[in-house]
Tab-separated table of C-alpha atoms in Angstrom:
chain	number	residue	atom	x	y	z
W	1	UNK	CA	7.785	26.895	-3.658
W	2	UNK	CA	4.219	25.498	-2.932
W	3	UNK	CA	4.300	25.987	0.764
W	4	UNK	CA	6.459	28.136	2.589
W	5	UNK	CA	8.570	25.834	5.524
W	6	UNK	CA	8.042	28.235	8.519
W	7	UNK	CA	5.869	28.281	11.914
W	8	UNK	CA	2.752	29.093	10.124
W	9	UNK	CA	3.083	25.960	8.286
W	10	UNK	CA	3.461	24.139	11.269
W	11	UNK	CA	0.664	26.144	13.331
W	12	UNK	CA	-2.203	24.750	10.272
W	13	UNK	CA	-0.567	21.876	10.393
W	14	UNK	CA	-1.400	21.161	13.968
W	15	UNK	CA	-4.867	22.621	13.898
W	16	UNK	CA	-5.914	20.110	11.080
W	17	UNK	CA	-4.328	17.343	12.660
W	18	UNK	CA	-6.505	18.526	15.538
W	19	UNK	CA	-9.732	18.899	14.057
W	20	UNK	CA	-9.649	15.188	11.707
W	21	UNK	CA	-8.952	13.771	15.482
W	22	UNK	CA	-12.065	16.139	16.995
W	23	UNK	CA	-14.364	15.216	14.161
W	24	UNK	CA	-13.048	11.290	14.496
W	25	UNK	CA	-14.303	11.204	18.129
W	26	UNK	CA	-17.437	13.167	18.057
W	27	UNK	CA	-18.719	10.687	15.056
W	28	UNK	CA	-17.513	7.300	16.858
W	29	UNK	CA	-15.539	6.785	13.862
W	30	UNK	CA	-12.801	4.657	16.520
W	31	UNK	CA	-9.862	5.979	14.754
W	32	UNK	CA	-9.287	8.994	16.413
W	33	UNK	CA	-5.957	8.248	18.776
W	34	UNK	CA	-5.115	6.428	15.594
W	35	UNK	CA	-5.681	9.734	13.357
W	36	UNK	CA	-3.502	11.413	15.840
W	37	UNK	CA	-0.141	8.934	16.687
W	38	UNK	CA	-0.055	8.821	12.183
W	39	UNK	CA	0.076	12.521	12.290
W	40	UNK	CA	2.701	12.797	14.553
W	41	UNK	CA	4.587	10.003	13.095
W	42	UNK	CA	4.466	11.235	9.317
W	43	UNK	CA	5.856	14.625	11.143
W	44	UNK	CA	8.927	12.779	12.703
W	45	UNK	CA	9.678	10.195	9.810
W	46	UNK	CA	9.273	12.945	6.852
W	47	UNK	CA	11.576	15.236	9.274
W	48	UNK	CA	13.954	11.683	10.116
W	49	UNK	CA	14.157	11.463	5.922
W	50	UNK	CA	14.323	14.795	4.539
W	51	UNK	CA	17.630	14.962	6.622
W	52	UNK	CA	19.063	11.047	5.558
W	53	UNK	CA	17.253	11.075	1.767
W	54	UNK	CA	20.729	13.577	0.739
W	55	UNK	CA	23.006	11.473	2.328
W	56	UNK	CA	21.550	7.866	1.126
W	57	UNK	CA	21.370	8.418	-2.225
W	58	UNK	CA	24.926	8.339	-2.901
W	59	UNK	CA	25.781	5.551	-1.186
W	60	UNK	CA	24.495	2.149	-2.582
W	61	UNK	CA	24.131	-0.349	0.398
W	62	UNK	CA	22.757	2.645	2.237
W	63	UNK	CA	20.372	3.129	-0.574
W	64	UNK	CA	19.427	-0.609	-0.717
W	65	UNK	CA	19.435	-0.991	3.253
W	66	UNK	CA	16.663	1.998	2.388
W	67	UNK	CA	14.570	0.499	-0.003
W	68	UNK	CA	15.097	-2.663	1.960
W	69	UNK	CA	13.254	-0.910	4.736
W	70	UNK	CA	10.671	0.703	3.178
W	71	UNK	CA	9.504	-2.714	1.390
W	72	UNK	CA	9.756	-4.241	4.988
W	73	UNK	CA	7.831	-1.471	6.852
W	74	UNK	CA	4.787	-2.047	4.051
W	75	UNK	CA	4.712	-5.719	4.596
W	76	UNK	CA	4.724	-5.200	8.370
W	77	UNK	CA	1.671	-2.422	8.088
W	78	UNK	CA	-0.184	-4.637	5.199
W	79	UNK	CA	0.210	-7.941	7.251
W	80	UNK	CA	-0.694	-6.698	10.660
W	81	UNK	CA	-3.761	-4.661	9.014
W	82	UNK	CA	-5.337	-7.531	7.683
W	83	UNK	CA	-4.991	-10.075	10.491
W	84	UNK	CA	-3.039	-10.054	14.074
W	85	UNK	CA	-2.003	-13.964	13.355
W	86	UNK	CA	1.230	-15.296	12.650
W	87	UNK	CA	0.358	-15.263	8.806
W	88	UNK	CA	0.553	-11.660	8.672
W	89	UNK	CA	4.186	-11.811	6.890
W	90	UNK	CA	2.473	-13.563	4.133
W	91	UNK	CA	1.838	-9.775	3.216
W	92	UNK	CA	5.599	-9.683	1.355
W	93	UNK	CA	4.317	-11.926	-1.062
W	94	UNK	CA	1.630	-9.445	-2.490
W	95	UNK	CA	3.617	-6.687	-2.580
W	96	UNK	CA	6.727	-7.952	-3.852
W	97	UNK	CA	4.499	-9.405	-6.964
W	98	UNK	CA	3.689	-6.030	-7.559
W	99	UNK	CA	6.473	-3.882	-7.366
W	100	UNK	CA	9.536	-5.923	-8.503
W	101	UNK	CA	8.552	-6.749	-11.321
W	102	UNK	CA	7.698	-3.061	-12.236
W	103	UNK	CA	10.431	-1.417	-11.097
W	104	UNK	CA	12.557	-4.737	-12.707
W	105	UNK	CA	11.497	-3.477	-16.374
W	106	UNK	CA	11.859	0.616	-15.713
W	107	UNK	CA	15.520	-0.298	-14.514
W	108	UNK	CA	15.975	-2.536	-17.573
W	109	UNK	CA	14.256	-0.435	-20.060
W	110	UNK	CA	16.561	2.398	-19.151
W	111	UNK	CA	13.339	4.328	-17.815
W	112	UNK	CA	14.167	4.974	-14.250
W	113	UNK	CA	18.129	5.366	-14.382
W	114	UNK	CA	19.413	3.372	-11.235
W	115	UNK	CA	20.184	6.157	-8.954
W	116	UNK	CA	18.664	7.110	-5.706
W	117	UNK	CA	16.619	10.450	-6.822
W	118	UNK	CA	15.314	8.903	-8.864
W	119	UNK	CA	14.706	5.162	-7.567
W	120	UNK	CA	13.787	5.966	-3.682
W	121	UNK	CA	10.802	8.039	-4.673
W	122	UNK	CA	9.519	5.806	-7.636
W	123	UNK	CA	9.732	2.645	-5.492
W	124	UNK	CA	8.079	4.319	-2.416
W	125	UNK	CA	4.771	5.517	-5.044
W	126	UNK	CA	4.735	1.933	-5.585
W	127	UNK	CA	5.041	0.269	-2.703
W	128	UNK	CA	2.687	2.633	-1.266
W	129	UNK	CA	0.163	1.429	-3.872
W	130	UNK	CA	0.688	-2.168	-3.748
W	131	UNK	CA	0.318	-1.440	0.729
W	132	UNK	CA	-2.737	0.182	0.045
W	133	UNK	CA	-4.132	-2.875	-2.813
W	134	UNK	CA	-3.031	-5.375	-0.166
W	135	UNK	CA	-4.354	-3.936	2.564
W	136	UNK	CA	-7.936	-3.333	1.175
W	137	UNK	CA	-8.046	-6.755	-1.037
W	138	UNK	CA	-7.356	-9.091	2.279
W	139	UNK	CA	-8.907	-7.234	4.353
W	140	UNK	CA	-12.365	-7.227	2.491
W	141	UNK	CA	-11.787	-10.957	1.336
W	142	UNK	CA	-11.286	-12.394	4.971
W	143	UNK	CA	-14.711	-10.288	5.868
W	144	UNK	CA	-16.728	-11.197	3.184
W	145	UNK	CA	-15.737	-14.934	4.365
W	146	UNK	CA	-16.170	-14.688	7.483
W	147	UNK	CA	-20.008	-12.945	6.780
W	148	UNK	CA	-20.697	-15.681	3.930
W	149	UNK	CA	-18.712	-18.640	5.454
W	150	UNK	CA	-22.055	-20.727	4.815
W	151	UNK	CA	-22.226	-19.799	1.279
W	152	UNK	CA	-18.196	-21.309	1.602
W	153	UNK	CA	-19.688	-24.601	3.362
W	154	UNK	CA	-22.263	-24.643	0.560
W	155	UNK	CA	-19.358	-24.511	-2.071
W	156	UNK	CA	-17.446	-27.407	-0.339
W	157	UNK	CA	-20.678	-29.409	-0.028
W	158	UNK	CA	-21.368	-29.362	-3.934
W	159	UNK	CA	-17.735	-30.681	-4.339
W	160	UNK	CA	-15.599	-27.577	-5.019
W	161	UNK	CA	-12.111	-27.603	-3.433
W	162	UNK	CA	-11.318	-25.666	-0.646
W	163	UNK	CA	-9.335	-23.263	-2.423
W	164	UNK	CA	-12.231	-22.554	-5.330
W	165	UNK	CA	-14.705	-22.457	-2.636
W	166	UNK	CA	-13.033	-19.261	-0.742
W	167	UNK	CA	-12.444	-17.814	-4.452
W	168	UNK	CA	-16.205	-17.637	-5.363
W	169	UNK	CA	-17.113	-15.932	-2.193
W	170	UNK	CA	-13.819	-13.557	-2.108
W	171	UNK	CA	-13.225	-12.817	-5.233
W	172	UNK	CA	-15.942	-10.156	-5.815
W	173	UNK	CA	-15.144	-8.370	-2.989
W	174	UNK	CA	-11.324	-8.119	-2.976
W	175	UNK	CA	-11.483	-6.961	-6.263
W	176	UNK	CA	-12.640	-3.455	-5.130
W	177	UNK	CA	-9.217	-3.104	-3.873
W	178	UNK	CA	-8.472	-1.922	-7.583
W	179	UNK	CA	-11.544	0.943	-7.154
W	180	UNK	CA	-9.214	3.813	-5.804
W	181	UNK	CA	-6.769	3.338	-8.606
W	182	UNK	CA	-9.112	3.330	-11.465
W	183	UNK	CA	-10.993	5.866	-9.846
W	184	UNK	CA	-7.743	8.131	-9.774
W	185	UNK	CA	-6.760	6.941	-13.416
W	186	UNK	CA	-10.562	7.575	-14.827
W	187	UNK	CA	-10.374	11.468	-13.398
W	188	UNK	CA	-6.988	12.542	-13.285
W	189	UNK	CA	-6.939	16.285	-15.194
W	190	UNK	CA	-10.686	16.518	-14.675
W	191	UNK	CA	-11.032	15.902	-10.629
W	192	UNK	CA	-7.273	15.915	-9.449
W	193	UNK	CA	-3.596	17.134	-10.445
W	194	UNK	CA	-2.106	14.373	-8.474
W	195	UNK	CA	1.423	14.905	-6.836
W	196	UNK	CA	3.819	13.609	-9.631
W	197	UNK	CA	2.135	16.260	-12.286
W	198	UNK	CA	2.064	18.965	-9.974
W	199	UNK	CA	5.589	18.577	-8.546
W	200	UNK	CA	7.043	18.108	-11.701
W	201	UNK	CA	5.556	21.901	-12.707
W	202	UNK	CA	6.879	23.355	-9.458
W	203	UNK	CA	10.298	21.661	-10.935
W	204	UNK	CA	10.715	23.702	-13.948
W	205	UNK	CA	9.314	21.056	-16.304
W	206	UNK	CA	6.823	21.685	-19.006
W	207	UNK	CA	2.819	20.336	-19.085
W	208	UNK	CA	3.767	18.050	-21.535
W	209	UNK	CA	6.500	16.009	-19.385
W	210	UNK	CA	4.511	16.819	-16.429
W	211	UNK	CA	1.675	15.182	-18.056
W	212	UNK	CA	3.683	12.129	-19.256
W	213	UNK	CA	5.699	11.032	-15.619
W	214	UNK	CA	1.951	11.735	-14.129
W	215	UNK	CA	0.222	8.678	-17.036
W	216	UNK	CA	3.449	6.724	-16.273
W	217	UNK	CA	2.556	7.001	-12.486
W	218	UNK	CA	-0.684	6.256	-12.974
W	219	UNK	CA	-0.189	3.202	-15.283
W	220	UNK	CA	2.269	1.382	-13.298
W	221	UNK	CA	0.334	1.857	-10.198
W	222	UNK	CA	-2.332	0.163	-12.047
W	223	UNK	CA	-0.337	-2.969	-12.882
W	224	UNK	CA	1.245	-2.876	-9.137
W	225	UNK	CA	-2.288	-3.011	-7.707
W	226	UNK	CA	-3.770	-5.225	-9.556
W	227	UNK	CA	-0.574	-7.934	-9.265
W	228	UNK	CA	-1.211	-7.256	-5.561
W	229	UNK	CA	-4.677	-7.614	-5.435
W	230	UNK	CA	-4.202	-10.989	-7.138
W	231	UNK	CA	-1.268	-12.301	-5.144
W	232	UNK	CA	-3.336	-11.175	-1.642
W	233	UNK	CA	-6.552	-13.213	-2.969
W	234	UNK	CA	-4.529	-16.161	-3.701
W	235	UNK	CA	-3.298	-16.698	-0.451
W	236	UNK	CA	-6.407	-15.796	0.883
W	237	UNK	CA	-7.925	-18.431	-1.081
W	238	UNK	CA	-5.399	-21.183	-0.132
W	239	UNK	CA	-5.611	-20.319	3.674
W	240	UNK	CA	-1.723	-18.985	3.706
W	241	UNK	CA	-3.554	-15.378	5.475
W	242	UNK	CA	-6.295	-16.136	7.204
W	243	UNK	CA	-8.007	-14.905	10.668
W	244	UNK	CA	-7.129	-18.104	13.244
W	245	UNK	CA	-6.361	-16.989	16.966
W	246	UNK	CA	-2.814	-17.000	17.209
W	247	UNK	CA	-2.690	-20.319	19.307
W	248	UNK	CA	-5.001	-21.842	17.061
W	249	UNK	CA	-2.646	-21.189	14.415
W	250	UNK	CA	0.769	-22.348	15.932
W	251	UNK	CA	-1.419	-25.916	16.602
W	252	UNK	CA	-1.326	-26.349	12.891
């Protein structure tokens, strides 16, 4: 067992909580009520699953009502992250380019047998990666337009489309979405022993399978991210997310 499930657990547990919130505040970071409500909530939702996750697996429109959820929870987060608007459900799109298709060919290759061990954990890796590529692609692609929205005006005034016009200026900058991934890829074994490897030690397996189901990890979360990343500067691009003040946006 890596960490012992008693109050001592829970006692560190509330004193780092407690410090990331201190340390938010005394910098003016502006994120320290948020540090502390995701805290608590990771506390009552891992608690809320680890009791369910036994229960779900073995019954199949549970298990898809489950995955159902999870997909819908990351396009809420993703689409209310990168703009308060109506448009923010346009978030589904990006993800669901990213982690279908992926989890389409393990299921058809045999890889990841259709069962819920097996499928509720893979899926949730990667729709938590293709949250995070959203997230950080249309985020920085609606700021770098809004900072460079002459350089824009400059595109449309030498004849580019609309579309093309947003591209030049976004692209560069939603592409560093894909930074933490390689970054992960690029160092894994020489910086970190990422969850998937470690777990898989704690499990019984050996350093060699470990090793494996960690590079499969790694490489699908690439090709989820960077689907993502593409999807999220498309619609970016075509004005399908965008920043517009709600009212603005339902005179369209």
């Amino acid at each position: 067992m890596l960490l012992p499930v008693n109050v001592t657990l829970g006692v560190v547990l509330a004193v780092l909580l407690a410090a990331a919130v201190a340390v938010a505040a005394l910098a003016r970071l502006g994120h320290a009520r948020a540090i502390a409500v995701a805290g608590v909530r990771a506390a009552a939702q891992l608690a809320a699953v680890s009791y369910l996750i036994g229960w779900v697996v073995h019954v199949l429109p549970w298990l898809l009502s489950f995955l159902a959820l999870m997909f819908a929870v990351a396009v809420r987060t993703a689409g209310r992250r990168i703009t308060r608007n109506r448009t923010w459900w346009w978030a589904a799109a990006p993800i669901a380019a990213g982690v279908v298709p992926v989890v389409g060919l393990l299921l058809l290759t045999g890889l990841v047998p259709p069962r819920g061990l097996t499928l509720i954990p893979v899926a949730g890796i990667l729709i938590g990666g293709a949250l995070t590529a959203t997230v950080l692609g249309g985020r920085r692609a609606l700021d770098e337009l809004a900072m460079r929205h002459g350089e824009f005006e400059a595109g449309l005034a030498l004849g580019l489309a609309d579309r093309d016009a947003r591209m030049e200026v976004a692209r560069p900058a939603a592409s560093d979405a894909l930074l933490p991934g390689l970054d992960q890829t690029r160092t894994v074994g020489l910086v970190t022993l990422p969850g998937a490897f470690v777990g898989m030690l704690l499990g019984g397996a050996s350093p060699v399978q470990a090793g494996a189901v960690q590079l499969f990890v790694l490489v699908a979360l690439l090709a989820v991210q960077a689907a993502a990343c593409a999807t999220v500067l498309e619609l970016v691009a075509r004005g399908r997310l965008h920043r517009v003040p709600l009212t603005a946006a339902e005179g369209e």
